[in-house]
GROMACS .gro file of C-alpha atoms in nm:
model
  391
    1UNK     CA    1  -3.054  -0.362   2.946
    2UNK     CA    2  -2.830  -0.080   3.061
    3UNK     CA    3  -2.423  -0.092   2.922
    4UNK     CA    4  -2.158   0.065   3.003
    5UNK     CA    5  -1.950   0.294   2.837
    6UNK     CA    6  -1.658   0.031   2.778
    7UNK     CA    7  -1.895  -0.183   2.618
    8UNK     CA    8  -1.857  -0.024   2.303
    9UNK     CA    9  -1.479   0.008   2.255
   10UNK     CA   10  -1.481  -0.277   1.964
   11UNK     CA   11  -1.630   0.043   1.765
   12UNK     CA   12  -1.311   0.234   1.790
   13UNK     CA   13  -0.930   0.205   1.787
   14UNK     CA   14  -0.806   0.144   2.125
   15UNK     CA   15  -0.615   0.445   2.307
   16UNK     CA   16  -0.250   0.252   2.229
   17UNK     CA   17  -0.431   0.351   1.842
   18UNK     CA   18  -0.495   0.654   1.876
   19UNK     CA   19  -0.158   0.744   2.053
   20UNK     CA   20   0.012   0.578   1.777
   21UNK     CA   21  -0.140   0.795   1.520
   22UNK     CA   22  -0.044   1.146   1.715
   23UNK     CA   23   0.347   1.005   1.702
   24UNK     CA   24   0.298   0.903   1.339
   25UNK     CA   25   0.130   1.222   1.245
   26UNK     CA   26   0.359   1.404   1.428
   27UNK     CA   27   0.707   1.276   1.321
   28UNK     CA   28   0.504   1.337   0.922
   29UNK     CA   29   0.459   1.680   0.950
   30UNK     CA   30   0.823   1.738   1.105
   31UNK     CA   31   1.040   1.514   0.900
   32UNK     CA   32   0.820   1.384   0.542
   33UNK     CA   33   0.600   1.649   0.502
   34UNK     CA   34   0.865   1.966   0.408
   35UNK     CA   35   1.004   1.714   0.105
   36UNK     CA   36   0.677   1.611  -0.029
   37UNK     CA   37   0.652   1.857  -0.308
   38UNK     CA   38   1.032   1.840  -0.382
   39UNK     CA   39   0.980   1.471  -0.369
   40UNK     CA   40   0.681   1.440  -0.667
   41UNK     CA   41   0.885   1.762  -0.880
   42UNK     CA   42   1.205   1.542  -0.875
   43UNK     CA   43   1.070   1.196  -0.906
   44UNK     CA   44   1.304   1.083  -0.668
   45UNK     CA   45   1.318   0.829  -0.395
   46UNK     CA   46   1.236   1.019  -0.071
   47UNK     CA   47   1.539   0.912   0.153
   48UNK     CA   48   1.435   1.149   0.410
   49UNK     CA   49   1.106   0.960   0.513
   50UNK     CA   50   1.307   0.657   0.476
   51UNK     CA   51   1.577   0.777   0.741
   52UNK     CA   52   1.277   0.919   0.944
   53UNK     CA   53   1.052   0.611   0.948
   54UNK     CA   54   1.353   0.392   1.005
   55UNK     CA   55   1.492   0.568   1.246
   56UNK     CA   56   1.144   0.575   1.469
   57UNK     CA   57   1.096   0.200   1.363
   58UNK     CA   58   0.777   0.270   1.144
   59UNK     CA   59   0.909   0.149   0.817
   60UNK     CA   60   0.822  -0.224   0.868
   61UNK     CA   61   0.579  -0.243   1.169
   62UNK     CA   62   0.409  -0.559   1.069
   63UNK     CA   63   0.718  -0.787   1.091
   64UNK     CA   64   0.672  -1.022   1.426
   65UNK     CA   65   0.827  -1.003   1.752
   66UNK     CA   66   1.014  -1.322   1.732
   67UNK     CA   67   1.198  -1.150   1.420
   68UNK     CA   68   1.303  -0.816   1.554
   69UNK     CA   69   1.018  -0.606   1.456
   70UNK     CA   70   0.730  -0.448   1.641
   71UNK     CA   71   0.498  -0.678   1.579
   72UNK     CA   72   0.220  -0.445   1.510
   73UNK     CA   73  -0.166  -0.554   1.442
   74UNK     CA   74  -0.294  -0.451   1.062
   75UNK     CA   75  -0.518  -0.150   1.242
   76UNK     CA   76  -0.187   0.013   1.386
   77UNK     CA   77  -0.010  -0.090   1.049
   78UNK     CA   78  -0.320   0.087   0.826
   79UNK     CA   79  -0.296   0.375   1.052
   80UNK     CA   80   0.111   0.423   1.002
   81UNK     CA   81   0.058   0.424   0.640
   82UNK     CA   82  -0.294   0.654   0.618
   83UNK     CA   83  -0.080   0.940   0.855
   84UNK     CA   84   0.245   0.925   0.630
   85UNK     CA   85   0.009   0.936   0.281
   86UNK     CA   86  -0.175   1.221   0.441
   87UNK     CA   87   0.125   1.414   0.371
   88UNK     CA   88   0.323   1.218   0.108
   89UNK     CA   89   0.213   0.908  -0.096
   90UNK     CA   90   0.491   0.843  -0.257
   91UNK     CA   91   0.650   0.777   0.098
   92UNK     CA   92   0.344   0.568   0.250
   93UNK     CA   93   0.450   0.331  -0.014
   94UNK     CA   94   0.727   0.233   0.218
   95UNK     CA   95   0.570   0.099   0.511
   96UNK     CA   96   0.312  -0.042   0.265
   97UNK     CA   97   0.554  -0.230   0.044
   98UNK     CA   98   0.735  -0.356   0.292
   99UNK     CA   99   0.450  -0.544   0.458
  100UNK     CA  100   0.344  -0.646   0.059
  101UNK     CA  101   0.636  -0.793  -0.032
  102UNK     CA  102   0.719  -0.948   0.308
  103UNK     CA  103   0.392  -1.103   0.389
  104UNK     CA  104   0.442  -1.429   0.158
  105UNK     CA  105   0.713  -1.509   0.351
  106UNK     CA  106   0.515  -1.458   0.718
  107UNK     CA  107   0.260  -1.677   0.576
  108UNK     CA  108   0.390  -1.935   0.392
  109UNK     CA  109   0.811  -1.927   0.429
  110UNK     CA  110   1.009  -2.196   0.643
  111UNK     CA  111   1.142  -2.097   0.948
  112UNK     CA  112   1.467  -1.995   0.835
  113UNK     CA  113   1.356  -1.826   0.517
  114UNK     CA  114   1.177  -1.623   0.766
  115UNK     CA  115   1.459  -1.564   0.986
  116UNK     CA  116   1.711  -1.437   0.717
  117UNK     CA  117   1.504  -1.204   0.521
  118UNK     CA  118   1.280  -1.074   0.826
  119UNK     CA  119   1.494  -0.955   1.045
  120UNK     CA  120   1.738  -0.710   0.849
  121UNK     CA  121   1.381  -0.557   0.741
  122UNK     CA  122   1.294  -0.538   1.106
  123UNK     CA  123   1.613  -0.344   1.175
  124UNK     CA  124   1.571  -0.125   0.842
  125UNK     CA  125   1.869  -0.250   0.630
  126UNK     CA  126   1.668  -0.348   0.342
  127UNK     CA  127   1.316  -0.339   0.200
  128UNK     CA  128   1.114  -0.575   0.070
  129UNK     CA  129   0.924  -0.553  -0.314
  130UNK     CA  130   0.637  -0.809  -0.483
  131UNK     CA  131   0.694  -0.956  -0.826
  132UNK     CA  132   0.386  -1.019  -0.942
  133UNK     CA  133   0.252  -0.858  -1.252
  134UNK     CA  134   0.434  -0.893  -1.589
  135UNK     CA  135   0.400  -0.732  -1.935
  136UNK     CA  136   0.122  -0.950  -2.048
  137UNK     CA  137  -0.010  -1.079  -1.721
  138UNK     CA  138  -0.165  -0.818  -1.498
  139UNK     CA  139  -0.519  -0.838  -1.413
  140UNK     CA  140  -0.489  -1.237  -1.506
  141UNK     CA  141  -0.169  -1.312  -1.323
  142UNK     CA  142  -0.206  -1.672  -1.384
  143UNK     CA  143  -0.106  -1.628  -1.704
  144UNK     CA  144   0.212  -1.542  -1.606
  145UNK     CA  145   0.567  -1.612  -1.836
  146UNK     CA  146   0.809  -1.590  -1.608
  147UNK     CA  147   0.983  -1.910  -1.534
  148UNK     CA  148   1.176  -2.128  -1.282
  149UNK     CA  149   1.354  -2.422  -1.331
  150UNK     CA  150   1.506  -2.681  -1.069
  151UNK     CA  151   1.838  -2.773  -1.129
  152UNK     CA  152   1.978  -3.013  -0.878
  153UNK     CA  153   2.004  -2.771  -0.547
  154UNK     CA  154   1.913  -2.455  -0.755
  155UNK     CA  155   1.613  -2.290  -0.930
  156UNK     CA  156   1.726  -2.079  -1.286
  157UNK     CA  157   1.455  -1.808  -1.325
  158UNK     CA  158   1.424  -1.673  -1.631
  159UNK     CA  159   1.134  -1.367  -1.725
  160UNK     CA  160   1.026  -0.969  -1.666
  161UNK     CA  161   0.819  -0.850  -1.391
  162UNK     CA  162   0.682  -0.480  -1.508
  163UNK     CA  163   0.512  -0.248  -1.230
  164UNK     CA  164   0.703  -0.313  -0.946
  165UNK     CA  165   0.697  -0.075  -0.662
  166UNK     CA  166   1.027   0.062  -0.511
  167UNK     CA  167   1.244  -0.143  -0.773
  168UNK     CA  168   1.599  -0.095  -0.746
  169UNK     CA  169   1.631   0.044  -0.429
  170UNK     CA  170   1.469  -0.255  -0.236
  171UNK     CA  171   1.723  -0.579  -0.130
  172UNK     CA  172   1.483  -0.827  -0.178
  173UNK     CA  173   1.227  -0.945  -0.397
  174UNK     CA  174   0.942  -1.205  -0.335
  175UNK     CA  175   0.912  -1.295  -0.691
  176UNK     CA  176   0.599  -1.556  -0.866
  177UNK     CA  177   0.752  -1.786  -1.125
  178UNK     CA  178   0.577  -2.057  -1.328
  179UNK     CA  179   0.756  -2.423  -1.217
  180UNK     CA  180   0.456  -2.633  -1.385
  181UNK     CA  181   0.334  -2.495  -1.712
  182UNK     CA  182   0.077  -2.780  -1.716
  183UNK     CA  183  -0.116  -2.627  -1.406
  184UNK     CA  184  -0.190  -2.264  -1.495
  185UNK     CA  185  -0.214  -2.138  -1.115
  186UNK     CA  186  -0.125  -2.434  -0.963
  187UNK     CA  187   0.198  -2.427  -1.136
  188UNK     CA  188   0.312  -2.125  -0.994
  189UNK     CA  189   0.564  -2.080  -0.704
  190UNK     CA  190   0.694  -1.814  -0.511
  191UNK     CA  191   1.080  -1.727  -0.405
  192UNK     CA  192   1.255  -1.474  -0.251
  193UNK     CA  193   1.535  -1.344  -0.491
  194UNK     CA  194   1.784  -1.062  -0.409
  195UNK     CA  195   1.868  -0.749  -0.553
  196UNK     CA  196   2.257  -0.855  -0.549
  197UNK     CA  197   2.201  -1.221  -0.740
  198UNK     CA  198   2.394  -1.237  -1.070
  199UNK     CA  199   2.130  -1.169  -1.347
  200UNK     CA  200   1.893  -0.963  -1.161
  201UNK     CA  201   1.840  -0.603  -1.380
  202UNK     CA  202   1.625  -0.320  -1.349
  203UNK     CA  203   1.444  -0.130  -1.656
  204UNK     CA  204   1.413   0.265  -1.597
  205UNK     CA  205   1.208   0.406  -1.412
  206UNK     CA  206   0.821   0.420  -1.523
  207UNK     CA  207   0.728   0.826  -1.615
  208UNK     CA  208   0.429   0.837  -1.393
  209UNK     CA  209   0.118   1.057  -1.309
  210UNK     CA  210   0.148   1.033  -0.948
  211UNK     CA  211   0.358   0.821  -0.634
  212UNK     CA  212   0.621   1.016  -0.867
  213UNK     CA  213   0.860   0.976  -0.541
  214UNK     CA  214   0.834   0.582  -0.528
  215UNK     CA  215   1.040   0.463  -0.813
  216UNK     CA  216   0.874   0.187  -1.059
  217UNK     CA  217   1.053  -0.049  -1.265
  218UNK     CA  218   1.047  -0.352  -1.419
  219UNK     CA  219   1.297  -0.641  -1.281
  220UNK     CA  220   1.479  -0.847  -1.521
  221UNK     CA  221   1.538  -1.182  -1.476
  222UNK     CA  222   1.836  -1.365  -1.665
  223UNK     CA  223   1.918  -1.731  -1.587
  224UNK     CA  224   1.939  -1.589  -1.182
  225UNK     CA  225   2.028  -1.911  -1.024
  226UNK     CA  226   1.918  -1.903  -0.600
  227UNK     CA  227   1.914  -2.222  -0.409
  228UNK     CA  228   1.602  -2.428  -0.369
  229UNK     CA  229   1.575  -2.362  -0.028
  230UNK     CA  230   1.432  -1.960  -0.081
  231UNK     CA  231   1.148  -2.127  -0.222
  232UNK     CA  232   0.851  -1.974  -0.011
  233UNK     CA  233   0.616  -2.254   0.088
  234UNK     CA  234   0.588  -2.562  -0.170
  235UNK     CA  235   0.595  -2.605  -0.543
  236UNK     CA  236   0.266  -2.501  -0.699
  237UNK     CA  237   0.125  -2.279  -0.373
  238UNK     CA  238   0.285  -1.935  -0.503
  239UNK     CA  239  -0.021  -1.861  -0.667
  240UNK     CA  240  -0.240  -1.949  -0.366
  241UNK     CA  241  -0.019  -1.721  -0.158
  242UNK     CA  242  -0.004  -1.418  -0.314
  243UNK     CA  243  -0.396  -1.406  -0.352
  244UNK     CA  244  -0.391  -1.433   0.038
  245UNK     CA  245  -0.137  -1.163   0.115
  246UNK     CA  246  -0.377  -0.950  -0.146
  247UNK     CA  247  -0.642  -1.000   0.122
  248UNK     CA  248  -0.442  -0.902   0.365
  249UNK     CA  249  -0.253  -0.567   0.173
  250UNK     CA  250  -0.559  -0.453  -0.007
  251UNK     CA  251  -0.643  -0.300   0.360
  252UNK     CA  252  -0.278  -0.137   0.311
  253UNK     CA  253  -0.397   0.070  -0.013
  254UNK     CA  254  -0.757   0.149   0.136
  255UNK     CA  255  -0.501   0.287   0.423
  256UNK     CA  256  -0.314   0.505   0.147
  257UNK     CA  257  -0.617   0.637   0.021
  258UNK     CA  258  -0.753   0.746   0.355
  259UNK     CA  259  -0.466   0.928   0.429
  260UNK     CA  260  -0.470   1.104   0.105
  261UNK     CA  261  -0.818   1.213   0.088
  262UNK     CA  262  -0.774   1.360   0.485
  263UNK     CA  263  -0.505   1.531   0.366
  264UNK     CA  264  -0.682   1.715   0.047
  265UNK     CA  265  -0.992   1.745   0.311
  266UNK     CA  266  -0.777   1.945   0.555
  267UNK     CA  267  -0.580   2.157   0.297
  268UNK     CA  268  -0.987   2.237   0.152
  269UNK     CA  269  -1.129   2.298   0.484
  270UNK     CA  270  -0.866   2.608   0.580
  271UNK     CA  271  -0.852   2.711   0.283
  272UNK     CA  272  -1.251   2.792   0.217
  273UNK     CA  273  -1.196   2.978   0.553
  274UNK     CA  274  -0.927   3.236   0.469
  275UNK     CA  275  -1.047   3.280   0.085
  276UNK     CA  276  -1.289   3.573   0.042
  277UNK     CA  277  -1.502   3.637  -0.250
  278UNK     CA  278  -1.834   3.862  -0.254
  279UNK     CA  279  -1.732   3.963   0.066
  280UNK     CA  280  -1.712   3.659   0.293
  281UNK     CA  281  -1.537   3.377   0.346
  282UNK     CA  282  -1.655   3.111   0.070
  283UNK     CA  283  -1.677   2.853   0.311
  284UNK     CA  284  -1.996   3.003   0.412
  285UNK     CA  285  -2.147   3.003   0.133
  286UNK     CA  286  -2.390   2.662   0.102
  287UNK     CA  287  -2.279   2.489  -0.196
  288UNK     CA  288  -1.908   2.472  -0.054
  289UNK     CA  289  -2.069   2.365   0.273
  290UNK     CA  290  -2.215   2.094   0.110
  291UNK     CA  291  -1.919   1.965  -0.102
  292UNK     CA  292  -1.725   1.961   0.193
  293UNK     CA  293  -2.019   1.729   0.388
  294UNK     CA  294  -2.035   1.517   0.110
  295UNK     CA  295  -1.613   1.441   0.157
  296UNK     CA  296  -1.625   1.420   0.473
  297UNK     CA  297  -1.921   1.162   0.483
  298UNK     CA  298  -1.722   0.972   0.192
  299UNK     CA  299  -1.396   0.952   0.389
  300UNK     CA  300  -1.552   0.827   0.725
  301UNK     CA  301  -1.751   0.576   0.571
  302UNK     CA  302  -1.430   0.463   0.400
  303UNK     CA  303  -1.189   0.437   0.689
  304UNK     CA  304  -1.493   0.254   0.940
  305UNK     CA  305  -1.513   0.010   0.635
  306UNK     CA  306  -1.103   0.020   0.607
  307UNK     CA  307  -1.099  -0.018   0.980
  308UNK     CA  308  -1.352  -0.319   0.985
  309UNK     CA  309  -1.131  -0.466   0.735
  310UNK     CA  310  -0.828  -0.473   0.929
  311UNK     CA  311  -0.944  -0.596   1.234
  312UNK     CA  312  -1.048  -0.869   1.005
  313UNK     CA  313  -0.741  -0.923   0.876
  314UNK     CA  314  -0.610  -0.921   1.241
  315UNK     CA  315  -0.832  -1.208   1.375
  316UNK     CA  316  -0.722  -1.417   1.060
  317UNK     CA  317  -0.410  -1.354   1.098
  318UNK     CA  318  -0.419  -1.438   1.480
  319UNK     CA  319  -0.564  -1.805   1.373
  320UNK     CA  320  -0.929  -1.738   1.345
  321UNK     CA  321  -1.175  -1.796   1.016
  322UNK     CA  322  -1.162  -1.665   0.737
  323UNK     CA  323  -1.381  -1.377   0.826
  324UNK     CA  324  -1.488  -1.263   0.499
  325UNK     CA  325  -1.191  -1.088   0.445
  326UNK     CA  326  -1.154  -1.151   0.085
  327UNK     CA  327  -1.453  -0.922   0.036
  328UNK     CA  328  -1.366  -0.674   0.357
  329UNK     CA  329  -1.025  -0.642   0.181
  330UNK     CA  330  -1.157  -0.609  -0.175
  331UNK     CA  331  -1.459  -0.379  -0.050
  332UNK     CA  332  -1.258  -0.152   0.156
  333UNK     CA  333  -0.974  -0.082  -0.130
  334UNK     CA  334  -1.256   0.014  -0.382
  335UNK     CA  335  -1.446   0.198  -0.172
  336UNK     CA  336  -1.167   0.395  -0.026
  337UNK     CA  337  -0.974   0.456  -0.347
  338UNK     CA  338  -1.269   0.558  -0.506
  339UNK     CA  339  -1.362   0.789  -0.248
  340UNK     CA  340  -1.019   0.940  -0.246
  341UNK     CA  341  -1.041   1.022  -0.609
  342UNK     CA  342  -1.402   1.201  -0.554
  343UNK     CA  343  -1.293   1.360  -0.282
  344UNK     CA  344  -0.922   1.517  -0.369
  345UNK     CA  345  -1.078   1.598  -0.727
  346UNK     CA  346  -1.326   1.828  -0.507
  347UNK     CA  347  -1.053   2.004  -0.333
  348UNK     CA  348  -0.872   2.100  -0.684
  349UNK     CA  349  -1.212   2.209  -0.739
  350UNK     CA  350  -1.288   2.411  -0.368
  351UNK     CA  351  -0.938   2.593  -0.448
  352UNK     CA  352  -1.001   2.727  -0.832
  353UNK     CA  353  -0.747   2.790  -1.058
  354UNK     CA  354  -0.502   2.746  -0.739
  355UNK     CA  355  -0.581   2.395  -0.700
  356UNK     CA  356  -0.449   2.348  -1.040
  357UNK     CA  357  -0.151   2.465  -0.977
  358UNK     CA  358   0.149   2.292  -0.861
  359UNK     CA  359   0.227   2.612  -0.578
  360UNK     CA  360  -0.047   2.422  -0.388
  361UNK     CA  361  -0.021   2.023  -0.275
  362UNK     CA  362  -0.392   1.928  -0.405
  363UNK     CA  363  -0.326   1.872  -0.752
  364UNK     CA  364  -0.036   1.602  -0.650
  365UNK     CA  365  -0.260   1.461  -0.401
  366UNK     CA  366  -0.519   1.402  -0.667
  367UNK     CA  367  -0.254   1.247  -0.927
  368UNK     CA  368  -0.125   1.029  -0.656
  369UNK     CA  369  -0.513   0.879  -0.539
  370UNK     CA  370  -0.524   0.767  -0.941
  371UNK     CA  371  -0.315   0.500  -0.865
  372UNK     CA  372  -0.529   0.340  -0.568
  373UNK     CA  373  -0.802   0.295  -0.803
  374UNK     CA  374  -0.566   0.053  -0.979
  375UNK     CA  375  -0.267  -0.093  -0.834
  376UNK     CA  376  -0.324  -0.454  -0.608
  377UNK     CA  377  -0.569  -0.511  -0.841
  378UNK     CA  378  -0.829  -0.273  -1.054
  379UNK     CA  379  -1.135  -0.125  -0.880
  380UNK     CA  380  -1.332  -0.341  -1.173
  381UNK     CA  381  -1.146  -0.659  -1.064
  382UNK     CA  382  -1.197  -0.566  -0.722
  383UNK     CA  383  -1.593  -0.575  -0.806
  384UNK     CA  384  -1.569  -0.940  -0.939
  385UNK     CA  385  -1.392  -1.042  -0.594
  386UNK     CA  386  -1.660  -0.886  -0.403
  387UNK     CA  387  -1.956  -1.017  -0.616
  388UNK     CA  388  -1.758  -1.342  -0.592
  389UNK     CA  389  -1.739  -1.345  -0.221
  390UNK     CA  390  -2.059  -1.228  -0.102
  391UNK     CA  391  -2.088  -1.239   0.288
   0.00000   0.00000   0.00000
């Protein structure tokens, strides 16, 4: 049966794709790149990608139409945040965080929860964090302490949320609270608390490895009172929500981990070209040959598996099944992170005793892929999804 050759488009991002990673890619190099290195050596926030992605409306791209934003699909959403990580993790956490802490509300918020916190994101006036994980309640978040009350018009939350990503400097928080003790997961709820409510503190920020450029705190809760009404969805479905949006933004750290490995890949591949040794390039020697196969092989089958993932996410998004995407999501986030570890740990390796060294960006791209292997959920939890949701 002959085909044509648009028959076979569903196997690869459509041109309006491909032209959105050239912009991305471009405006990275220009305006997020130059600070990367200053970025990780300071540990601090890096306002310039910020100002760049805001200002080119690529810090939030996921938020809808109907609330200001672009209304991006989760493939053109992955491929903002794989471009900006290829030069700077720390910054791809913005675009990435924003859609994590956001998405409860797309998916489960009222109509005018959705309205008031959505669309200053859209515009870029204020970012968006995920409460989730607490001292004693990380890989089992059910087990959760943190606590909210109803009082008459008002829920009191009281409790400590450790590990969360751009504390401090984002506006709003969607934060998981226990309101039924009795019902372990059941009992949990989600709200949306802000970074200006009376009793909401922030610890110092974590000393980290890597992503030194995204600050990490934990968020202190003290009898912060907010009005019933920023409840996201109803009592007791918190729980059930932020296990969907994991489905959804595991694809966002698979995306982060892409980016970084194609970044240590392309720093590996001209550099075995200009370095001599014995006389020749060592790039043509076979054993470097064949490192550099292996990453390459590693990273494609991570992003068509990343890829395959979104556009999963995409279709259940848009209404359809469930697609599998628990394991997609939880498949493609191991796999990628994993093969971003392997693979920037072999370009320390392809550059020597330069690679160790901070003059070159490979050892901070291989501190920063640690953290894919276990943020949104450890590679070993990750497993138990998967071999929990077969397809």
């Amino acid at each position: 049966m002959a085909s044509s050759v648009n028959d076979f488009d569903l196997y690869r991002p459509s041109e309006e794709h491909d032209m959105l990673r050239d912009a991305v890619r471009s405006l990275a190099e220009a305006k997020i790149a130059p600070f990367a290195a200053e970025v990780d050596e300071g540990a601090r926030f890096p306002q310039e990608a910020l100002d760049a992605l805001v200002a080119n409306d690529l810090h939030a791209v996921h938020v809808p139409e109907s609330y200001g934003g672009s209304g991006a699909d989760a493939l053109a959403t992955v491929i903002v945040i794989e471009e900006v990580a290829r030069v700077c993790a720390s910054s791809s956490l913005i675009p990435a965080v924003n859609k994590l802490g956001s998405l409860p509300v797309i998916l489960s918020a009222s109509e005018e929860l959705k309205k008031k916190y959505l669309a200053p994101l859209a515009k870029g006036d204020a970012m968006f964090s995920y409460c989730l994980s607490e001292p004693d309640a990380g890989s089992d978040a059910a087990g959760m302490k943190t606590k909210a009350v109803r009082d008459g018009d008002f829920y009191v939350l009281n409790g400590v949320k450790r590990w969360i990503t751009n504390a401090g400097v984002s506006e709003y928080y969607t934060v998981m609270a226990v309101t039924d003790p009795e019902k372990r997961s059941k009992g949990i709820s989600a709200f949306v608390v802000e970074k200006g409510d009376p009793g909401v503190s922030f610890g110092a920020p974590e000393k980290k490895l890597g992503i030194k450029g995204s600050p990490t705190r934990e968020v202190y809760l003290d009898n912060v009172r907010i009005p019933a009404d920023r409840m996201i969805g109803a009592e007791g479905t918190g729980f059930a929500t932020a296990m969907k949006t994991l489905d959804h933004t595991r694809i966002t750290i698979a995306a982060q981990a892409l980016g970084i490995a194609q970044g240590a890949l392309d720093y590996a591949k001209g550099y075995v070209q200009e370095r001599k040794q014995f006389g020749k390039p060592i790039g043509d020697f076979q054993g470097v040959q064949f490192m550099l196969a292996d990453m390459a092989m590693k990273l494609e089958a991570a992003r068509q598996l990343t890829y395959a993932a979104a556009a999963k996410s995409e279709r259940v998004s848009a209404g359809g099944g469930k697609e599998d995407l628990t394991f997609f999501g939880a498949a493609a986030k191991c796999y990628a992170s994993d093969a971003a570890m392997e693979i920037t740990t072999d370009a320390v390796q392809l550059l020597g005793g330069y690679g160790y060294t901070r003059d070159y960006p490979l050892e901070r791209m291989m501190r920063d892929a640690k953290i894919t292997q276990i943020y949104e959920g450890t590679n070993q939890v990750q497993r138990i999804v998967m071999a929990r949701n077969l397809p």
